[in-house]
Amino acid sequence: MADTPFTPPDWLRQGFDHIWLPYTQMQDAALPAPIARTEGCRLIMADGRELVDGVASWWTAAHGYNHPHIRQAVQQQLETMPHVMFGGLAHEPAYRLATRLAALTPGDLTRVFFSESGSVSVEIAMKMAVQYWINKGERGHSRFVSFTGGYHGDTFATMSVCDPEEGMHSLFAGLLAEQILTDLPTSEAARQAFDDLLAARKGDIAAVVTEPLVQGAGGMLFHSAETLRFIRETCDRHGVLLIVDEIFTGFGRTGSLFACDQAGIVPDIMTLSKALTGGTLPLAATIARQHVFDAFLSDSASTALMHGPTYMGNAMGCAAANAALDLFEQDPPGPRADRIATQLVAELEPARHLPGVRDVRVLGAIGVIELDPHSDHDWMKAEFIRRGVWVRPYNYIIYTTPPLVISPEELSTLTTAMVDVVRLWGGKTQQEG
């Protein structure tokens, strides 16, 4: 893409003095790219330039943007009933969605609790796990086991089960609820350590919390289905609950509908969000197995789950999710993710031996180029936009998680830009060194 002078629109210049951006040091923040509309796998900037979206809006837009089936469902729901409170009232989109999710998720994950965001869905899962033990008369189970490299959200409880050294939450070290951090059991030594930990602490552990197959925000770190099976088996052996965070991995990203499917496991509690609505509206789900739900049943109101987000089960969000599930049923994501994976492996491989590259890896519709630390993110983002793509590096990785409907030509535009920018960055770093 040729260099084009950038004239920010008035709304961006004026609003920038009042906005607070995510994950951004605002003192020296650059103006973000102004997007006027979206279509398919593309972001159309205010000046008319088009960017192939390599991130699917933080992994949400699995079906691309403005899909007519999802759009029609949301429009129809808006015209009839955009929202009603979920306490004491019911509506078809939410109840139908709960029934469908119970049928799609593995095993007896049959009880669905809706909320508005992924972080909140994990908070709810953690609250369920602690109260599960309280309702069973065992109040001491208040700690959570999580893994090095893990990430589960930015709210207070979820920060406590993220890797404290990962970067975003290190400022809060010592201020969060104390949890138990350990290494993923990917080696014999780590497996033994994990088994010993659960044996020694099972009396105060509420649950183990993990991301299946991919630790996303921690650096797109991959582990095997065998590792996930071992975590489930060890939790079973010691009578510990397992929470699996499928917010990123769910709905085809790793090549199966859920990452748990590849390991053949059933978590006690699963969390879903992101691609659930096809990237249109905020919605999340915390889904519990029957034995977890049963622990909340009694003649006393004190054992009920006292939680209820204001926009819980939002009708438009549920309508969007039902439409997104229609599309997954009509065109299962597995073959599409496999096709993307094959192309990513072939087209990212040339980056492996470039200066400053530590690793190139692919899993399903996830492609990663891992760099040496201290990469220049702002420079890279500008270079990507200049090449007509939206790729957002973070920490020391450049990654793509494109919409599952991306065409081979659009994907090649992404991978070519990724390799070219890494090549330029490596040469620039060598010159500066």
Coordinates of C-alpha atoms in Angstrom, one line a residue:
M1 CA 0.0 0.0 0.0
A2 CA 1.4 3.4 -1.0
D3 CA 2.1 5.9 1.8
T4 CA -0.9 8.2 2.2
P5 CA -0.9 11.3 4.4
F6 CA -3.1 10.7 7.4
T7 CA -5.6 13.4 8.2
P8 CA -7.5 12.4 11.4
P9 CA -11.3 13.0 11.3
D10 CA -12.7 15.6 13.6
W11 CA -14.4 13.1 15.9
L12 CA -11.0 11.4 16.5
R13 CA -9.1 14.5 17.2
Q14 CA -11.7 15.9 19.5
G15 CA -12.5 12.6 21.2
F16 CA -8.9 11.7 21.8
D17 CA -8.7 14.3 24.5
H18 CA -11.4 12.5 26.5
I19 CA -10.9 8.8 25.7
W20 CA -8.9 6.3 27.9
L21 CA -7.6 3.5 25.7
P22 CA -6.9 -0.1 26.8
Y23 CA -3.4 -1.3 27.5
T24 CA -2.0 2.1 26.5
Q25 CA 0.3 4.6 28.1
M26 CA -1.7 7.6 27.3
Q27 CA 1.1 10.2 27.8
D28 CA 2.7 9.3 24.5
A29 CA -0.1 7.3 22.8
A30 CA -0.4 7.5 19.0
L31 CA -3.8 8.1 17.4
P32 CA -5.5 4.8 16.8
A33 CA -6.6 3.8 13.2
P34 CA -10.1 5.3 12.6
I35 CA -12.5 2.7 11.3
A36 CA -15.6 3.9 9.5
R37 CA -17.1 0.5 8.6
T38 CA -16.4 -3.2 8.3
E39 CA -17.2 -5.8 5.7
G40 CA -16.2 -9.5 5.4
C41 CA -12.6 -9.8 6.7
R42 CA -11.8 -6.1 6.2
L43 CA -11.7 -2.9 8.2
I44 CA -12.4 0.2 6.1
M45 CA -10.6 3.3 7.5
A46 CA -12.2 6.7 7.6
D47 CA -10.1 7.8 4.6
G48 CA -11.2 4.8 2.5
R49 CA -8.2 2.5 3.0
E50 CA -8.9 -1.1 3.6
L51 CA -7.1 -3.4 6.1
V52 CA -7.4 -7.2 6.1
D53 CA -8.1 -7.9 9.8
G54 CA -5.6 -10.4 11.1
V55 CA -6.9 -10.3 14.7
A56 CA -10.7 -10.7 14.1
S57 CA -11.3 -7.9 16.7
W58 CA -9.6 -9.7 19.5
W59 CA -10.6 -13.2 18.2
T60 CA -14.3 -12.5 18.1
A61 CA -15.3 -12.1 14.4
A62 CA -15.1 -15.8 13.4
H63 CA -17.6 -15.3 10.6
G64 CA -16.2 -12.0 9.4
Y65 CA -18.0 -8.7 9.8
N66 CA -21.5 -7.8 8.8
H67 CA -22.6 -11.4 8.1
P68 CA -26.2 -11.0 6.8
H69 CA -27.6 -13.9 8.8
I70 CA -26.3 -12.5 12.1
R71 CA -27.2 -8.9 11.1
Q72 CA -30.8 -9.9 10.3
A73 CA -31.2 -11.8 13.6
V74 CA -30.0 -8.8 15.6
Q75 CA -32.2 -6.3 13.6
Q76 CA -35.3 -8.5 14.1
Q77 CA -34.6 -8.8 17.8
L78 CA -34.0 -5.0 18.1
E79 CA -37.4 -4.4 16.6
T80 CA -39.3 -6.8 18.9
M81 CA -37.4 -6.7 22.2
P82 CA -33.9 -5.5 22.7
H83 CA -33.6 -6.4 26.4
V84 CA -35.6 -7.3 29.5
M85 CA -34.3 -8.1 32.9
F86 CA -33.4 -11.8 33.5
G87 CA -34.7 -11.9 37.1
G88 CA -38.2 -13.2 37.0
L89 CA -38.7 -12.8 33.2
A90 CA -37.8 -15.1 30.4
H91 CA -37.3 -14.7 26.6
E92 CA -36.9 -17.2 23.8
P93 CA -33.4 -16.2 22.5
A94 CA -31.7 -16.9 25.9
Y95 CA -33.5 -20.1 26.7
R96 CA -33.0 -21.5 23.2
L97 CA -29.3 -20.5 23.3
A98 CA -28.8 -22.2 26.6
T99 CA -30.4 -25.4 25.3
R100 CA -28.1 -25.3 22.2
L101 CA -24.9 -24.7 24.2
A102 CA -25.8 -27.6 26.6
A103 CA -26.1 -29.8 23.5
L104 CA -22.9 -28.6 21.9
T105 CA -20.5 -28.6 24.9
P106 CA -19.0 -31.9 26.0
G107 CA -20.5 -34.3 28.5
D108 CA -23.0 -33.1 31.0
L109 CA -22.2 -29.4 30.9
T110 CA -25.9 -28.6 31.0
R111 CA -26.4 -25.4 33.1
V112 CA -25.7 -22.1 31.5
F113 CA -25.3 -18.8 33.4
F114 CA -25.1 -15.7 31.1
S115 CA -23.1 -12.5 31.6
E116 CA -21.6 -9.8 29.4
S117 CA -17.9 -10.4 29.2
G118 CA -15.2 -13.1 29.3
S119 CA -13.5 -11.8 32.4
V120 CA -16.9 -11.7 34.3
S121 CA -17.7 -15.3 33.1
V122 CA -14.4 -16.5 34.8
E123 CA -15.2 -14.5 37.9
I124 CA -18.6 -16.3 38.0
A125 CA -16.9 -19.7 37.5
M126 CA -14.6 -18.9 40.4
K127 CA -17.5 -17.9 42.6
M128 CA -19.4 -21.0 41.7
A129 CA -16.4 -23.2 42.6
V130 CA -15.9 -21.6 46.0
Q131 CA -19.6 -21.8 46.8
Y132 CA -19.8 -25.4 45.6
W133 CA -17.6 -26.4 48.4
I134 CA -19.3 -24.1 50.9
N135 CA -22.7 -25.7 50.0
K136 CA -21.1 -29.1 50.6
G137 CA -20.1 -28.0 54.1
E138 CA -16.4 -27.5 53.2
R139 CA -15.6 -23.8 53.6
G140 CA -11.8 -24.2 53.5
H141 CA -11.7 -24.5 49.7
S142 CA -10.8 -20.9 48.7
R143 CA -7.6 -21.1 46.6
F144 CA -7.2 -21.6 42.9
V145 CA -4.4 -23.3 41.0
S146 CA -3.4 -21.6 37.8
F147 CA -0.5 -21.9 35.4
T148 CA 2.6 -20.0 34.5
G149 CA 1.9 -18.1 31.2
G150 CA -1.9 -18.1 31.9
Y151 CA -4.3 -15.2 31.4
H152 CA -8.0 -15.1 32.4
G153 CA -9.0 -11.5 32.4
D154 CA -8.4 -8.1 33.9
T155 CA -11.0 -8.0 36.7
F156 CA -9.9 -8.4 40.3
A157 CA -10.5 -12.1 40.8
T158 CA -9.3 -13.0 37.3
M159 CA -6.1 -11.0 37.8
S160 CA -5.3 -13.2 40.7
V161 CA -5.2 -16.4 38.5
C162 CA -3.1 -14.8 35.8
D163 CA 0.6 -15.2 35.6
P164 CA 1.9 -12.4 37.9
E165 CA 5.1 -12.1 35.8
E166 CA 3.2 -11.9 32.5
G167 CA 3.3 -8.1 32.6
M168 CA -0.1 -6.6 32.6
H169 CA -0.9 -7.3 36.3
S170 CA 2.5 -7.2 38.0
L171 CA 1.7 -3.8 39.5
F172 CA -0.9 -5.5 41.7
A173 CA 1.4 -8.1 43.1
G174 CA 0.7 -8.6 46.8
L175 CA -2.6 -6.8 46.6
L176 CA -4.7 -9.7 45.1
A177 CA -6.2 -12.7 46.7
E178 CA -3.4 -15.3 47.2
Q179 CA -3.6 -18.1 44.6
I180 CA -1.3 -21.0 43.7
L181 CA 0.8 -20.7 40.6
T182 CA 2.5 -23.7 39.0
D183 CA 4.0 -24.8 35.7
L184 CA 1.9 -26.6 33.2
P185 CA 2.5 -30.4 33.5
T186 CA 4.3 -30.7 30.2
S187 CA 7.2 -32.8 31.5
E188 CA 7.5 -35.7 33.9
A189 CA 9.0 -33.4 36.5
A190 CA 6.2 -30.9 36.1
R191 CA 3.6 -33.6 36.2
Q192 CA 4.9 -35.0 39.4
A193 CA 5.0 -31.5 40.9
F194 CA 1.4 -30.9 39.9
D195 CA 0.2 -34.2 41.3
D196 CA 2.1 -33.5 44.6
L197 CA 0.6 -30.0 44.8
L198 CA -3.0 -31.2 44.4
A199 CA -2.4 -34.1 46.9
A200 CA -1.0 -31.7 49.5
R201 CA -3.4 -28.8 49.0
K202 CA -6.7 -30.5 47.9
G203 CA -8.2 -29.4 51.2
D204 CA -8.0 -25.7 50.4
I205 CA -8.2 -25.7 46.6
A206 CA -11.5 -24.6 45.1
A207 CA -10.5 -25.4 41.5
V208 CA -7.8 -25.6 38.9
V209 CA -8.2 -22.9 36.2
T210 CA -6.6 -23.4 32.8
E211 CA -6.7 -22.4 29.1
P212 CA -6.9 -25.5 26.9
L213 CA -4.2 -26.1 24.3
V214 CA -3.3 -22.4 23.9
Q215 CA -2.3 -19.8 26.5
G216 CA -3.5 -16.8 24.5
A217 CA -2.6 -13.4 26.0
G218 CA 0.4 -15.0 27.8
G219 CA 2.2 -15.3 24.5
M220 CA 0.2 -17.8 22.3
L221 CA 1.9 -20.7 24.1
F222 CA 0.8 -24.1 22.9
H223 CA 0.6 -27.4 24.8
S224 CA -0.7 -30.8 23.9
A225 CA -4.1 -32.5 24.3
E226 CA -2.2 -35.0 26.4
T227 CA -1.3 -32.3 28.9
L228 CA -4.9 -31.2 29.2
R229 CA -6.0 -34.8 29.7
F230 CA -3.4 -35.2 32.5
I231 CA -4.7 -32.1 34.2
R232 CA -8.3 -33.5 34.1
E233 CA -7.1 -36.9 35.4
T234 CA -5.1 -35.4 38.2
C235 CA -8.1 -33.2 39.3
D236 CA -10.3 -36.3 39.3
R237 CA -7.8 -38.4 41.3
H238 CA -7.7 -35.7 44.0
G239 CA -11.3 -34.6 43.9
V240 CA -10.5 -31.1 42.7
L241 CA -12.8 -29.1 40.4
L242 CA -11.5 -28.1 36.9
I243 CA -12.5 -24.8 35.3
V244 CA -11.6 -24.6 31.6
D245 CA -11.4 -21.1 30.0
E246 CA -12.5 -21.6 26.3
I247 CA -13.1 -17.8 25.8
F248 CA -10.3 -17.7 23.2
T249 CA -10.2 -21.3 22.0
G250 CA -13.9 -22.0 21.8
F251 CA -15.8 -22.1 18.5
G252 CA -13.2 -23.5 16.1
R253 CA -10.1 -21.5 16.7
T254 CA -7.9 -24.6 17.4
G255 CA -9.5 -26.8 14.8
S256 CA -12.3 -28.4 16.8
L257 CA -15.5 -26.7 18.1
F258 CA -14.0 -26.6 21.6
A259 CA -10.3 -27.3 22.5
C260 CA -11.6 -29.7 25.1
D261 CA -12.9 -31.9 22.3
Q262 CA -9.3 -32.7 21.2
A263 CA -8.4 -34.0 24.6
G264 CA -11.8 -35.8 25.1
I265 CA -12.3 -34.2 28.5
V266 CA -15.3 -32.6 30.3
P267 CA -14.4 -29.8 32.7
D268 CA -16.6 -29.1 35.7
I269 CA -17.1 -25.6 34.6
M270 CA -16.5 -24.0 31.1
T271 CA -16.4 -20.4 30.2
L272 CA -17.2 -19.0 26.7
S273 CA -17.3 -15.6 25.1
K274 CA -15.6 -13.8 22.2
A275 CA -16.7 -15.7 19.0
L276 CA -20.0 -16.7 20.8
T277 CA -21.9 -13.8 19.1
G278 CA -19.7 -13.7 16.0
G279 CA -18.1 -10.5 17.1
T280 CA -21.3 -8.4 17.2
L281 CA -22.5 -7.9 20.8
P282 CA -21.1 -8.5 24.3
L283 CA -22.1 -11.9 25.7
A284 CA -20.5 -14.6 27.8
A285 CA -21.5 -17.9 29.3
T286 CA -20.4 -19.9 32.3
I287 CA -21.5 -23.5 31.9
A288 CA -21.5 -26.0 34.8
R289 CA -21.8 -29.8 35.0
Q290 CA -24.9 -31.2 36.7
H291 CA -23.1 -32.2 39.9
V292 CA -21.9 -28.6 40.3
F293 CA -25.4 -27.3 39.7
D294 CA -26.9 -29.9 42.1
A295 CA -24.7 -28.5 45.0
F296 CA -26.7 -25.3 44.8
L297 CA -30.1 -27.0 45.3
S298 CA -31.7 -27.1 48.7
D299 CA -34.6 -25.9 50.7
S300 CA -32.6 -22.8 51.8
A301 CA -32.2 -19.7 49.8
S302 CA -28.7 -19.4 51.2
T303 CA -27.3 -22.0 48.9
A304 CA -28.5 -20.2 45.7
L305 CA -26.0 -18.5 43.4
M306 CA -26.5 -14.9 44.4
H307 CA -25.3 -13.3 41.1
G308 CA -27.1 -11.4 38.4
P309 CA -25.5 -9.0 35.9
T310 CA -27.9 -6.3 34.8
Y311 CA -27.6 -7.2 31.1
M312 CA -27.5 -10.9 31.8
G313 CA -29.0 -12.9 28.9
N314 CA -29.4 -9.7 26.7
A315 CA -31.9 -10.6 24.0
M316 CA -30.0 -9.1 21.1
G317 CA -26.8 -10.8 22.2
C318 CA -28.5 -14.1 22.5
A319 CA -30.1 -13.6 19.1
A320 CA -26.7 -12.9 17.6
A321 CA -25.3 -16.0 19.3
N322 CA -28.0 -18.2 18.0
A323 CA -27.4 -16.9 14.5
A324 CA -23.6 -17.5 14.9
L325 CA -24.3 -21.1 16.0
D326 CA -26.5 -21.6 12.9
L327 CA -23.5 -20.7 10.8
F328 CA -21.2 -23.1 12.7
E329 CA -23.7 -25.9 12.2
Q330 CA -24.1 -25.1 8.5
D331 CA -20.3 -24.9 7.9
P332 CA -18.3 -26.6 10.7
P333 CA -15.2 -24.7 11.6
G334 CA -12.8 -27.7 11.7
P335 CA -12.1 -27.9 7.9
R336 CA -11.8 -24.1 7.7
A337 CA -9.3 -24.0 10.6
D338 CA -7.3 -26.9 9.0
R339 CA -7.1 -25.0 5.7
I340 CA -5.9 -21.9 7.4
A341 CA -3.4 -23.9 9.4
T342 CA -1.9 -25.5 6.3
Q343 CA -1.5 -22.1 4.6
L344 CA 0.0 -20.5 7.8
V345 CA 2.6 -23.2 8.2
A346 CA 3.7 -22.8 4.6
E347 CA 3.7 -19.0 4.4
L348 CA 5.1 -18.1 7.9
E349 CA 8.0 -20.6 7.7
P350 CA 10.3 -18.2 5.8
A351 CA 10.4 -16.0 8.9
R352 CA 12.0 -18.8 11.0
H353 CA 15.6 -17.9 10.1
L354 CA 15.2 -14.1 10.0
P355 CA 17.3 -12.1 12.4
G356 CA 15.6 -11.7 15.8
V357 CA 13.1 -14.5 15.3
R358 CA 12.9 -17.1 18.1
D359 CA 10.1 -19.3 16.9
V360 CA 7.4 -19.8 14.3
R361 CA 4.4 -21.9 15.3
V362 CA 0.9 -22.7 14.2
L363 CA -2.1 -24.3 15.8
G364 CA -5.4 -24.4 14.0
A365 CA -6.2 -20.8 12.9
I366 CA -3.5 -19.3 15.0
G367 CA -0.1 -18.3 13.5
V368 CA 2.7 -16.9 15.6
I369 CA 6.1 -15.4 15.0
E370 CA 8.0 -15.1 18.3
L371 CA 10.7 -12.4 18.4
D372 CA 13.5 -11.4 20.7
P373 CA 12.3 -8.9 23.4
H374 CA 12.1 -5.2 22.9
S375 CA 10.4 -5.1 19.5
D376 CA 9.0 -1.7 18.4
H377 CA 5.3 -2.2 18.4
D378 CA 4.3 1.2 17.3
W379 CA 6.6 1.1 14.3
M380 CA 5.4 -2.4 13.4
K381 CA 1.7 -1.4 13.6
A382 CA 2.3 1.5 11.3
E383 CA 4.2 -0.8 8.9
F384 CA 1.3 -3.3 8.9
I385 CA -1.2 -0.5 8.1
R386 CA 1.0 0.7 5.3
R387 CA 0.8 -2.8 3.8
G388 CA -3.0 -3.0 4.1
V389 CA -3.4 -5.3 7.1
W390 CA -4.3 -5.0 10.8
V391 CA -1.9 -7.0 13.0
R392 CA -1.4 -5.9 16.6
P393 CA 1.9 -7.2 18.1
Y394 CA 2.2 -7.5 21.8
N395 CA 5.0 -8.5 24.2
Y396 CA 7.4 -10.3 21.9
I397 CA 5.0 -11.9 19.4
I398 CA 3.4 -11.1 16.1
Y399 CA 0.4 -13.3 15.6
T400 CA -2.6 -13.7 13.4
T401 CA -6.0 -15.1 14.4
P402 CA -8.0 -14.3 11.3
P403 CA -11.7 -14.7 10.7
L404 CA -12.4 -18.4 9.9
V405 CA -14.0 -17.3 6.6
I406 CA -10.8 -15.5 5.4
S407 CA -10.0 -16.2 1.7
P408 CA -6.6 -17.7 0.8
E409 CA -5.7 -14.4 -1.0
E410 CA -6.5 -12.3 2.1
L411 CA -4.6 -14.7 4.3
S412 CA -1.6 -14.4 2.0
T413 CA -1.8 -10.7 2.3
L414 CA -1.5 -11.1 6.1
T415 CA 1.3 -13.6 6.1
T416 CA 3.3 -11.7 3.5
A417 CA 3.1 -8.6 5.6
M418 CA 4.0 -10.4 8.8
V419 CA 7.2 -11.9 7.2
D420 CA 8.1 -8.6 5.5
V421 CA 7.7 -6.5 8.6
V422 CA 9.7 -9.0 10.7
R423 CA 12.5 -9.0 8.0
L424 CA 12.5 -5.2 8.1
W425 CA 12.5 -5.1 11.9
G426 CA 15.4 -7.6 12.0
G427 CA 17.5 -5.5 9.6
K428 CA 16.6 -2.3 11.5
T429 CA 17.6 -3.9 14.8
Q430 CA 20.9 -5.1 13.4
Q431 CA 21.8 -1.6 12.1
E432 CA 20.9 0.0 15.4
G433 CA 22.9 -2.6 17.3

